Coordinates of C-alpha atoms and ligand atoms in Angstrom, one line a residue:
X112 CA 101.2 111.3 78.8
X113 CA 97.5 112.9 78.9
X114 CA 97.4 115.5 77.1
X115 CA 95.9 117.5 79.6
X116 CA 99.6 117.1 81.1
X117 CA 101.6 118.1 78.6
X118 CA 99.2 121.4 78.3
X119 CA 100.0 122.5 81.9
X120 CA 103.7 121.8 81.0
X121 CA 104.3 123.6 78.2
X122 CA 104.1 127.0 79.3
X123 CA 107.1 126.6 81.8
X124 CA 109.1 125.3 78.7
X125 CA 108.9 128.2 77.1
X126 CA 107.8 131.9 78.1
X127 CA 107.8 130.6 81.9
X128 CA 111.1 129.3 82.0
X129 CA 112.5 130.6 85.0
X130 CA 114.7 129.0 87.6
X131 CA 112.7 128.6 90.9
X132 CA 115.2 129.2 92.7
X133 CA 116.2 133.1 91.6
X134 CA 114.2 135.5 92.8
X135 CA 113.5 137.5 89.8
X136 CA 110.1 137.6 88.3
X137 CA 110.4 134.8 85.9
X138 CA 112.2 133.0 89.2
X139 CA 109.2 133.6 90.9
X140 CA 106.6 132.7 88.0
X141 CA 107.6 129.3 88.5
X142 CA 108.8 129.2 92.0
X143 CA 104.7 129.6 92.3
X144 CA 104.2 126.7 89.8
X145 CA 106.1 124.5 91.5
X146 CA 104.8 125.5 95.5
X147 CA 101.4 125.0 94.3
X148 CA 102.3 121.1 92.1
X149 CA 104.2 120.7 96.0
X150 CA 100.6 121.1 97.3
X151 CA 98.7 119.2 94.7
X152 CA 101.0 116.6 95.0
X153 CA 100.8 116.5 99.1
X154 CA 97.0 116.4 99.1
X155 CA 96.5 113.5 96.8
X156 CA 98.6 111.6 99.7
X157 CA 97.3 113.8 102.7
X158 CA 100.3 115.0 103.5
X159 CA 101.4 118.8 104.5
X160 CA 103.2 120.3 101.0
X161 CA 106.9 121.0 103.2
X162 CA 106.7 117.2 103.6
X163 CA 107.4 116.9 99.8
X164 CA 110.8 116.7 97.8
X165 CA 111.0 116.6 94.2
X166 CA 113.1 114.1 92.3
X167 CA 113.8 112.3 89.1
X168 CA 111.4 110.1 89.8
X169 CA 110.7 107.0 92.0
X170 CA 114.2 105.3 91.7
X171 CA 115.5 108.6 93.1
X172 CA 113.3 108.5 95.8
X173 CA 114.0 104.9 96.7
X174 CA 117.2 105.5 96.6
X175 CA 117.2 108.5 98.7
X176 CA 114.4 107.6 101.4
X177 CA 116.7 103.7 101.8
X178 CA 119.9 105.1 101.8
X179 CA 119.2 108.6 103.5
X180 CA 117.4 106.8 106.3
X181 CA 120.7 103.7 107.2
X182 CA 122.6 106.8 106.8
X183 CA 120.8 108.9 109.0
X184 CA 120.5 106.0 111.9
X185 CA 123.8 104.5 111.2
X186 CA 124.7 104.7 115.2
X187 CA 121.1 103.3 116.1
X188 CA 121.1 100.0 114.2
X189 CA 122.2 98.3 111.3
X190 CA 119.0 95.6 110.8
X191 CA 116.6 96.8 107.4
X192 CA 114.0 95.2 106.9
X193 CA 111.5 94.5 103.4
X194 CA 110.2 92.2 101.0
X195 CA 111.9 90.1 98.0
X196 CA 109.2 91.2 95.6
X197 CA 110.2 94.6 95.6
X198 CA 111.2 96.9 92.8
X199 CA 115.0 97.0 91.7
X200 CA 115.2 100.6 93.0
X201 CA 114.7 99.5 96.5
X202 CA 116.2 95.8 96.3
X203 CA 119.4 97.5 94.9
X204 CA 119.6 99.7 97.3
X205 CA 119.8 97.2 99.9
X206 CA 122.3 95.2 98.1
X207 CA 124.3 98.6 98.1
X208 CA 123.8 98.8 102.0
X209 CA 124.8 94.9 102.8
X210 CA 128.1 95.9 101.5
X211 CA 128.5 99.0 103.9
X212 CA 127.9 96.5 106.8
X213 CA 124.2 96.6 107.2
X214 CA 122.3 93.9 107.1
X215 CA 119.0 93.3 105.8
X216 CA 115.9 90.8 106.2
X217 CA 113.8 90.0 103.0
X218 CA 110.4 88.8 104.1
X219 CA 108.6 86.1 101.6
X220 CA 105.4 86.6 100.1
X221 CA 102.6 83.9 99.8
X222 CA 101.4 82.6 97.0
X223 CA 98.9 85.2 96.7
X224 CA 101.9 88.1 96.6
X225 CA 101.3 89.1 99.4
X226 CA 103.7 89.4 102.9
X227 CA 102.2 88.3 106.3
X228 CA 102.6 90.8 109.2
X229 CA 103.4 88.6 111.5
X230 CA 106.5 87.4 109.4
X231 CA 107.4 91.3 110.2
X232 CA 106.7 91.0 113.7
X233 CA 109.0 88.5 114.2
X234 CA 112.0 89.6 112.1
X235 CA 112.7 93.0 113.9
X236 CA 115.5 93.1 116.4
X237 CA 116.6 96.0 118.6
X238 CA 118.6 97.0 115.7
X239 CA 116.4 97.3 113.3
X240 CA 116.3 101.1 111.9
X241 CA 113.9 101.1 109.0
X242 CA 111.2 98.9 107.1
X243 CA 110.8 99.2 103.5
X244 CA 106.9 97.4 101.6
X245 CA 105.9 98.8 99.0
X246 CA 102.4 99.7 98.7
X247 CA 101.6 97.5 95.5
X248 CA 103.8 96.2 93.1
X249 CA 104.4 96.2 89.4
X250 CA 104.3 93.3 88.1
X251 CA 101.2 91.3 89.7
X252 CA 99.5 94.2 91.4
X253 CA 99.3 93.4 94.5
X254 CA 98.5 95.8 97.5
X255 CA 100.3 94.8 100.3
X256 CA 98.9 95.7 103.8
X257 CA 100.2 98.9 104.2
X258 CA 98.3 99.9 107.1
X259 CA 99.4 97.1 109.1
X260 CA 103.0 97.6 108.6
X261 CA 102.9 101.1 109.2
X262 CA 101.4 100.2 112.9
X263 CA 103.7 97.5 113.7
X264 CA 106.5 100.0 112.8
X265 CA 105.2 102.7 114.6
X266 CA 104.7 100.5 117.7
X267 CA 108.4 99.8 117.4
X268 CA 109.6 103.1 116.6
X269 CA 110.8 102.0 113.2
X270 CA 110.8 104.0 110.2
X271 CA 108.6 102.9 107.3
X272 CA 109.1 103.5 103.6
X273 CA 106.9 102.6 101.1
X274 CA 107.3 102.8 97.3
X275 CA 104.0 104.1 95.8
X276 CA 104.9 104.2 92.3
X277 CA 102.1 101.8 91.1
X278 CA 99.6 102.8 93.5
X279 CA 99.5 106.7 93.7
X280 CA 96.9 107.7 91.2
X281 CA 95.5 104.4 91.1
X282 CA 94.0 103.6 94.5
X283 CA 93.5 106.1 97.6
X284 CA 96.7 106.2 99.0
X285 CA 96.8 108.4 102.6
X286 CA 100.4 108.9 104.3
X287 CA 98.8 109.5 107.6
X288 CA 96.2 106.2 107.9
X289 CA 99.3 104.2 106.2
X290 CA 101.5 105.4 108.7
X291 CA 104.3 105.5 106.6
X292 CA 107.1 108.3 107.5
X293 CA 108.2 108.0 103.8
X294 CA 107.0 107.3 100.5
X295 CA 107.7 107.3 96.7
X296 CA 106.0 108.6 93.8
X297 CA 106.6 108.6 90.3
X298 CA 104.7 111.3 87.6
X299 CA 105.1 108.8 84.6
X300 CA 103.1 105.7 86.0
X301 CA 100.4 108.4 86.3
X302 CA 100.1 110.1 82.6
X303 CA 103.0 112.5 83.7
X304 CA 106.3 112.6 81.9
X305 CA 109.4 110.4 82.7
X306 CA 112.0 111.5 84.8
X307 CA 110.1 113.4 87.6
X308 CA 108.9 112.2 91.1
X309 CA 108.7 112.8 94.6
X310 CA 109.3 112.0 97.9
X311 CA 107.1 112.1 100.8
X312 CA 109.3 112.5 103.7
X313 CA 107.5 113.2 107.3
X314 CA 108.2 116.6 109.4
X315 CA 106.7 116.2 112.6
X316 CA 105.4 113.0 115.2
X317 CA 108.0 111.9 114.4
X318 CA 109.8 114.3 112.5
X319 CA 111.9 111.7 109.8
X320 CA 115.9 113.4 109.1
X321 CA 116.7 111.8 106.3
X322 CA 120.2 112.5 104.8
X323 CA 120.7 113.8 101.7
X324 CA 122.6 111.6 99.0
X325 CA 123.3 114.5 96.1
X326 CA 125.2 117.5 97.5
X327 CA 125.1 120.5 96.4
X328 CA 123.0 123.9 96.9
X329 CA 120.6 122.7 99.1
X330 CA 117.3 122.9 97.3
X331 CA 114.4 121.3 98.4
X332 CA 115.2 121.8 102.5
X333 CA 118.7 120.3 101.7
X334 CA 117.5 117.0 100.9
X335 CA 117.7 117.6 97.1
X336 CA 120.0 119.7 95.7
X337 CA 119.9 120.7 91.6
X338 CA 117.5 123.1 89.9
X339 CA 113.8 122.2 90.0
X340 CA 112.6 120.8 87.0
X341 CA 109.5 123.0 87.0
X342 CA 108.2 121.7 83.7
X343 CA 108.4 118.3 84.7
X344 CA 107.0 119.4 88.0
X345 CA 103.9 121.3 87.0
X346 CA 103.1 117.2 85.1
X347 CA 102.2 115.9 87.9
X348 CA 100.0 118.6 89.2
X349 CA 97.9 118.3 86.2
X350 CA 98.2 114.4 86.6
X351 CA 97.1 114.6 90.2
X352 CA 94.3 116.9 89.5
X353 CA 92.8 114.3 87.3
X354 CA 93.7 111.0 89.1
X355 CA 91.4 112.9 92.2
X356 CA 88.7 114.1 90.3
X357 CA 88.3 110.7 88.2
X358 CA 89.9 107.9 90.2
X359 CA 86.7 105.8 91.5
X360 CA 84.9 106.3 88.1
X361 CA 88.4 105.2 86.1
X362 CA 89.3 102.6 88.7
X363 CA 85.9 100.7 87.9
X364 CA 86.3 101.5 84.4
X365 CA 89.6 100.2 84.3
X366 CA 89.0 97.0 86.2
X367 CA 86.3 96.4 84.1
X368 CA 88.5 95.9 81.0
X369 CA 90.5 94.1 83.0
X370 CA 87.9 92.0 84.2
X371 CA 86.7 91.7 80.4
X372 CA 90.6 90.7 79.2
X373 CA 90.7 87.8 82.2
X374 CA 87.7 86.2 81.1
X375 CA 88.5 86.4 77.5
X376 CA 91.3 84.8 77.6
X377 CA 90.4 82.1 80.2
X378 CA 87.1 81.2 78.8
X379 CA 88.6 80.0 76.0
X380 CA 92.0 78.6 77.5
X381 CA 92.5 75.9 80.0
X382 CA 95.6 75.8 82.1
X383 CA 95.7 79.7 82.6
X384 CA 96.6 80.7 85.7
X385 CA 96.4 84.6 87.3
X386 CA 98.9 85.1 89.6
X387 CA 99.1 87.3 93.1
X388 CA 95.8 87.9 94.8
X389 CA 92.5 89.0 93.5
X390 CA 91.7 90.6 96.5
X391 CA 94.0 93.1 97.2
X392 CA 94.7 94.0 93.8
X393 CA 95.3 97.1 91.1
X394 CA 92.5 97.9 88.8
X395 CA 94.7 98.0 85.9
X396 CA 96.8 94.5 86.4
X397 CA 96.5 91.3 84.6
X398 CA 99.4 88.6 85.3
X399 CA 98.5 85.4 83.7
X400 CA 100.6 82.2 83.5
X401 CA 100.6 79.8 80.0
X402 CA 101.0 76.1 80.8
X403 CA 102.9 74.0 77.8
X404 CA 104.5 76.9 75.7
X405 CA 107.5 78.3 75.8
X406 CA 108.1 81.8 77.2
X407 CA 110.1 83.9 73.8
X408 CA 107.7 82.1 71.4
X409 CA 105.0 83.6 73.1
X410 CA 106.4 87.0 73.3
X411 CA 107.2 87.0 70.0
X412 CA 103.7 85.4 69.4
X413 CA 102.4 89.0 70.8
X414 CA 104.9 91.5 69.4
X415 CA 101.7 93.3 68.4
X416 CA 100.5 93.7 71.9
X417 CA 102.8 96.1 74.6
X418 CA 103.3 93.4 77.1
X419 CA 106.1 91.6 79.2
X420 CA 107.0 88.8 81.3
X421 CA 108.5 91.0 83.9
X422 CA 109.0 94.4 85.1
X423 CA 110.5 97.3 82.2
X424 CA 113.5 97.6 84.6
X425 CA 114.7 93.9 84.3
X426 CA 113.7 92.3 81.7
X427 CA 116.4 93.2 79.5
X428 CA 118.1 90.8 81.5
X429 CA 116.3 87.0 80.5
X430 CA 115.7 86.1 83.6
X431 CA 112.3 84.8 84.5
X432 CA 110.5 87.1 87.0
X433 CA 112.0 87.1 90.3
X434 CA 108.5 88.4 91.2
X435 CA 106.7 85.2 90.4
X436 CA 109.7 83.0 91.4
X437 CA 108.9 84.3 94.9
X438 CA 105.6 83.7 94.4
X439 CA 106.5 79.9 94.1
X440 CA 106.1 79.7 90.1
X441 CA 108.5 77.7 88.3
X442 CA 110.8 79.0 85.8
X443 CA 109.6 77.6 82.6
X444 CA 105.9 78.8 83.9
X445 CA 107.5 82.3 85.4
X446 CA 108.9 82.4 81.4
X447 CA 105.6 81.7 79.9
X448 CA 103.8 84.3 81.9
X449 CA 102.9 87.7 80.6
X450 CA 101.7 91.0 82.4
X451 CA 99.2 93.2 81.1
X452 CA 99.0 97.1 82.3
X453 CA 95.5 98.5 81.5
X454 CA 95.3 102.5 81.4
X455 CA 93.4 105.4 81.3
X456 CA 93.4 105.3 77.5
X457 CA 92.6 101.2 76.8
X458 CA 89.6 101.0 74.8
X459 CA 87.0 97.6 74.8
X460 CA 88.0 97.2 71.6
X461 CA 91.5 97.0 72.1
X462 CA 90.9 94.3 74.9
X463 CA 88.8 92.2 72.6
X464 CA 91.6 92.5 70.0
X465 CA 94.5 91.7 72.5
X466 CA 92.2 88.8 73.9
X467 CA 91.7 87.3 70.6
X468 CA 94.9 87.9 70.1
X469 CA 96.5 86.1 73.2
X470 CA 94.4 83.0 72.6
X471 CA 95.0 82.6 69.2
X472 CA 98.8 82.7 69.7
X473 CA 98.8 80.6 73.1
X474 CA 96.1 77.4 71.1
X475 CA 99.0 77.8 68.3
X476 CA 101.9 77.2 70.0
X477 CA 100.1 74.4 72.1
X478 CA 99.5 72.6 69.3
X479 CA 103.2 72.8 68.0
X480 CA 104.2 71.6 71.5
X481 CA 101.5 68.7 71.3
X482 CA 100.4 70.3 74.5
X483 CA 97.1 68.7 76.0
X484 CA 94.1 70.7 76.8
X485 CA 92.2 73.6 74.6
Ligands
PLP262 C1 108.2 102.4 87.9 C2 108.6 102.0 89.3 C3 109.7 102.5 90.0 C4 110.7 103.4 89.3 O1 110.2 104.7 89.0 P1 110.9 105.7 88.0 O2 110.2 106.9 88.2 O3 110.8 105.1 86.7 O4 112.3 105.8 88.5 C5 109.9 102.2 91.3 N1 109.1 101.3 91.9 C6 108.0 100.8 91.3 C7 107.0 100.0 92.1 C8 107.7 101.2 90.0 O5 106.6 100.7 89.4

C-alpha cells in the first residue's frame, strides 16, 4: 500500500470511527469521508459520484454487476455474453448462471489476447441481456477494445460490464467514451488496501437496475447492504488522488522498467517468447514464455523474485494458465511461463537484479535439460 494511503486511512480507524450511516457527529464525520472518496472515485472514471457503490472489492463487484444484471433481465433473455480469458470472479459467475438456466457465449481471443468485435457481433441473439470484457486482463495485460464493445452493445441495447481491476489507475479509463453501463474496481491493484472496491453502476441513458445480491439495510441505494467500511474507503481516495496526478509520468516510468526487464532477459536468451499484444498493453506487464525447462523448476529457480505462472486467484490450483491456453500456448510452455507485475515502487535496480536473475536460472536449467540454444 502507499503510504500516502494508509495516512488518509488511519484517522477513520481511530478518533473518526463513526458509522456512516448514523447521523450523529462522528456518523457524519465519516459519512463526509466517504461522499467525497464516492466522488474521487467517480471522477477518475468520469462518472457522476451516485453512480458509485462500495464493495469488498472487484470480486464483489463482479459478482454483483453479472448476477444483479441476469437477475434483473431474467424475463428479457437468458443469452450472456464474454470472453474465456476473463478473471475467475466473472468466469465463476457465469458458471453459477448456466446452472440457473442461462446460457452463456465465451468469445476466443487471438493470439495476441485480444477478442475481435466482430466475433461479438455475430454471437448476440434477441436474447442476449448483457456482455461482460474486461478492460485489460491480469495475467498478459492486454487492453481489450473496450470502446468497441461498448458501441456494439449500445447499438443492441445490451448491457455492458467491464472488470477494471487491472486497468483503473493504470491507463485512462472513462465510463462514458467506453460506453460501459457497469464497471469494476478494486483499491488493492492500485496501492489501496485489500478488501475494498467499487462498482460503477449507470443512473441515467439508460438508467442500469441492477439487483441487489446481499440483503439487508439497504445501504448504498439498496444495492449494497452492510456498514461502509469508511477506512478502507477513504484508501482509495488517497490512491485515486495519486494515480490522477501521476499516471502519464508513472505509466512511462513504469513501462520503461518493463521495457528494461524484456530486453534483459531476451538479449541474452533465445527461445523467449512475450505473450498477448504489445500494442494494446499495460505498462506494468511482462508475460514471457521459457522454451525447454520445466515450469516448477523454474519457479523454484526464482523463489527470490514475487512472480507466477498465472493469476494469484488460481494458481493454487497447478493448472497451467487457462489465460495462455486460450491464447493457443501449450501446456508444458503455458507451465514454463512466468508473469511479471511492475509497480509504482520497482526500482532499476531491482529489474537488473531480477533480469540477471531470470537468465541465470532459465541457461541453468537448459543446460540440465540438454536444451539447444543460449
Ligand atoms: C484482482 C482482480 C480481481 C479481483 O479483485 P479483488 O478486489 O481482489 O476481489 C478481479 N478481476 C481482475 C481483472 C483482477 O485483476
Amino acid at each position: 500500500m502507499d503510504p500516502r494511503v494508509l495516512e488518509a486511512m488511519m484517522p477513520y480507524l481511530t478518533s473518526h470511527f463513526g458509522n456512516p450511516a448514523s447521523s450523529h457527529i462522528f456518523g457524519l464525520i465519516a459519512r463526509e469521508a466517504v461522499e467525497n472518496a464516492r466522488a474521487q472515485v467517480a471522477g477518475i472514471i468520469n462518472a457522476d459520484p451516485g453512480e458509485i457503490i462500495f464493495t469488498s472489492g472487484a470480486t464483489e463487484s463482479n459478482n454483483l454487476a453479472i448476477k444483479g444484471a441476469a437477475d434483473a433481465l431474467r424475463d428479457k433473455g437468458n443469452h450472456i455474453v464474454t470472453v474465456n480469458t476473463e478473471h475467475k470472479a466473472v468466469l465463476d459467475c457465469m458458471t453459477r448462471l448456466e446452472s440457473q438456466g442461462f446460457h452463456v457465449t465465451y468469445l476466443p481471443v487471438g493470439k495476441d489476447g485480444l477478442i475481435d468485435p466482430d466475433a461479438l457481433r455475430a454471437a448476440i441473439t434477441p436474447q442476449t441481456i448483457l456482455v461482460s470484457v474486461m478492460t485489460a486482463n491480469n495475467e498478459i495485460g492486454v487492453i481489450q477494445p473496450v470502446s468497441e464493445i461498448g458501441a456494439i452493445c449500445r447499438k443492441h441495447g445490451i448491457w455492458f460490464h467491464s472488470d477494471a481491476a487491472q486497468a483503473v489507475g493504470k491507463i485512462p479509463v472513462d465510463v462514458v467514451s467506453m460506453q460501459t453501463n457497469l464497471l469494476s474496481i478494486s483499491a488493492h491493484k492500485i496501492y489501496g488496501p485489500k478488501g475494498v472496491g467499487a462498482l460503477y453502476v449507470q443512473r441515467r441513458d439508460p438508467r442500469i437496475g441492477i439487483l441487489p445480491q446481499m440483503d439487508g439495510g439497504g445501504h448504498e441505494r439498496g444495492l449494497r447492504s452492510g456498514t461502509l467500511n469508511a477506512a478502507g474507503i477513504v484508501g482509495p481516495v488517497a490512491a485515486c488522488e495519486i494515480a490522477a496526478a501521476e499516471m502519464p509520468e508513472e505509466a512511462q516510468r513504469i513501462a520503461a522498467l518493463r521495457d528494461r526487464l524484456r530486453r534483459a532477459i531476451q538479449s541474452r536468451l533465445d527461445h523467449t517468447i512475450l505473450n498477448g499484444s504489445t500494442e494494446r498493453w499495460l505498462p506494468g506487464n511482462l508475460n514471457l514464455s521459457f522454451e525447454g525447462i520445466e515450469g516448477e523448476a523454474l519457479l523454484v529457480g526464482l523463489s527470490d523474485i514475487a512472480v507466477s505462472s498465472s493469476s494469484a486467484c488460481t494458481s493454487s490450483a497447478r493448472q497451467p494458465s487457462y489465460v495462455l491456453k486460450a491464447l493457443g500456448v501449450s501446456d508444458e510452455l503455458a507451465y514454463a511461463s512466468v508473469r511479471f507485475g511492475i509497480g509504482r515502487f520497482n526500482t532499476p535496480e531491482e529489474i537488473d537484479w531480477a533480469a540477471d536473475k531470470v537468465v541465470d536460472v532459465v541457461r541453468r536449467l537448459r543446460e540440465l535439460s540438454g536444451a539447444a540454444g543460449k
